CSV table of C-alpha atoms in Angstrom, one decimal:
chain,number,residue,atom,x,y,z
A,1,MET,CA,3.0,8.1,23.5
A,2,ASP,CA,5.7,6.4,21.3
A,3,LYS,CA,7.1,8.1,18.2
A,4,PHE,CA,7.8,6.3,14.9
A,5,THR,CA,10.2,7.6,12.2
A,6,LEU,CA,9.3,7.2,8.5
A,7,TYR,CA,12.4,7.3,6.3
A,8,HIS,CA,11.1,8.5,2.9
A,9,THR,CA,11.8,10.8,0.1
A,10,GLU,CA,9.7,13.1,-2.0
A,11,GLY,CA,8.0,11.6,-5.0
A,12,CYS,CA,8.1,8.1,-3.7
A,13,HIS,CA,4.7,6.6,-4.2
A,14,LEU,CA,5.5,3.6,-1.8
A,15,CYS,CA,6.5,6.2,0.8
A,16,GLU,CA,3.1,7.9,0.3
A,17,GLN,CA,1.4,4.6,0.9
A,18,ALA,CA,3.4,3.9,4.0
A,19,LEU,CA,2.6,7.4,5.4
A,20,ALA,CA,-1.2,6.7,4.8
A,21,LEU,CA,-0.9,3.5,6.7
A,22,LEU,CA,0.9,5.3,9.5
A,23,ASN,CA,-1.7,8.1,9.6
A,24,ALA,CA,-4.6,5.5,9.9
A,25,GLN,CA,-2.9,4.1,13.1
A,26,LEU,CA,-1.0,6.9,14.8
A,27,GLN,CA,-1.6,10.5,15.7
A,28,SER,CA,0.3,13.0,13.6
A,29,GLU,CA,2.6,14.0,16.5
A,30,GLN,CA,3.8,10.4,16.8
A,31,ILE,CA,5.1,10.4,13.2
A,32,ILE,CA,8.6,11.8,12.5
A,33,LEU,CA,9.4,12.2,8.8
A,34,ARG,CA,13.0,12.0,7.8
A,35,ASP,CA,13.7,12.7,4.0
A,36,ILE,CA,16.8,10.5,3.2
A,37,VAL,CA,17.9,13.0,0.6
A,38,GLU,CA,18.8,15.5,3.3
A,39,GLU,CA,21.5,13.3,4.9
A,40,PRO,CA,24.1,11.5,2.8
A,41,GLU,CA,24.4,8.6,5.3
A,42,LEU,CA,20.6,8.0,5.1
A,43,VAL,CA,20.8,7.9,1.4
A,44,GLU,CA,23.5,5.3,1.5
A,45,LYS,CA,21.6,3.2,4.1
A,46,TYR,CA,18.1,3.4,2.8
A,47,GLN,CA,18.2,4.4,-1.0
A,48,TYR,CA,17.0,1.0,-2.1
A,49,THR,CA,14.8,0.1,0.8
A,50,ILE,CA,12.5,3.1,1.5
A,51,PRO,CA,10.0,3.4,3.0
A,52,VAL,CA,11.2,2.2,6.4
A,53,VAL,CA,9.6,2.8,9.7
A,54,ALA,CA,11.7,2.8,12.9
A,55,ASN,CA,10.6,2.7,16.4
A,56,LYS,CA,12.3,4.2,19.6
A,57,ASN,CA,14.4,1.0,20.0
A,58,ASN,CA,15.8,1.5,16.4
A,59,GLN,CA,14.0,-1.6,15.2
A,60,GLU,CA,12.9,-1.2,11.6
A,61,LEU,CA,10.1,-2.4,9.5
A,62,GLY,CA,10.9,-2.2,5.8
A,63,TRP,CA,8.5,-2.1,2.8
A,64,PRO,CA,6.4,-4.1,1.9
A,65,PHE,CA,4.2,-4.0,4.9
A,66,ASP,CA,0.4,-3.8,5.1
A,67,GLU,CA,-2.0,-2.5,7.8
A,68,GLN,CA,-1.8,-5.7,10.0
A,69,ILE,CA,2.0,-6.0,9.9
A,70,LEU,CA,2.4,-2.3,10.8
A,71,LYS,CA,-0.1,-2.6,13.7
A,72,GLU,CA,1.9,-5.5,15.1
A,73,PHE,CA,5.2,-3.5,14.7
A,74,ILE,CA,3.6,-0.5,16.5
A,75,ASN,CA,2.3,-2.6,19.3
């Protein structure tokens, strides 16, 4: 079972939408949440691009994405 990381931060309405899309397609144990505020290097990398979903191969899918695009990325 592959895992996917959602780079996000609290209070980000786009991040909430991305998480809802992930929850609709994955089991909760497949989703790793990483709040960028907790790590300065993540803030530097993602502060203007969150939400971002990454797979185990470090491929990333940046916002905006919809259910179909996310499904293709997951598969």
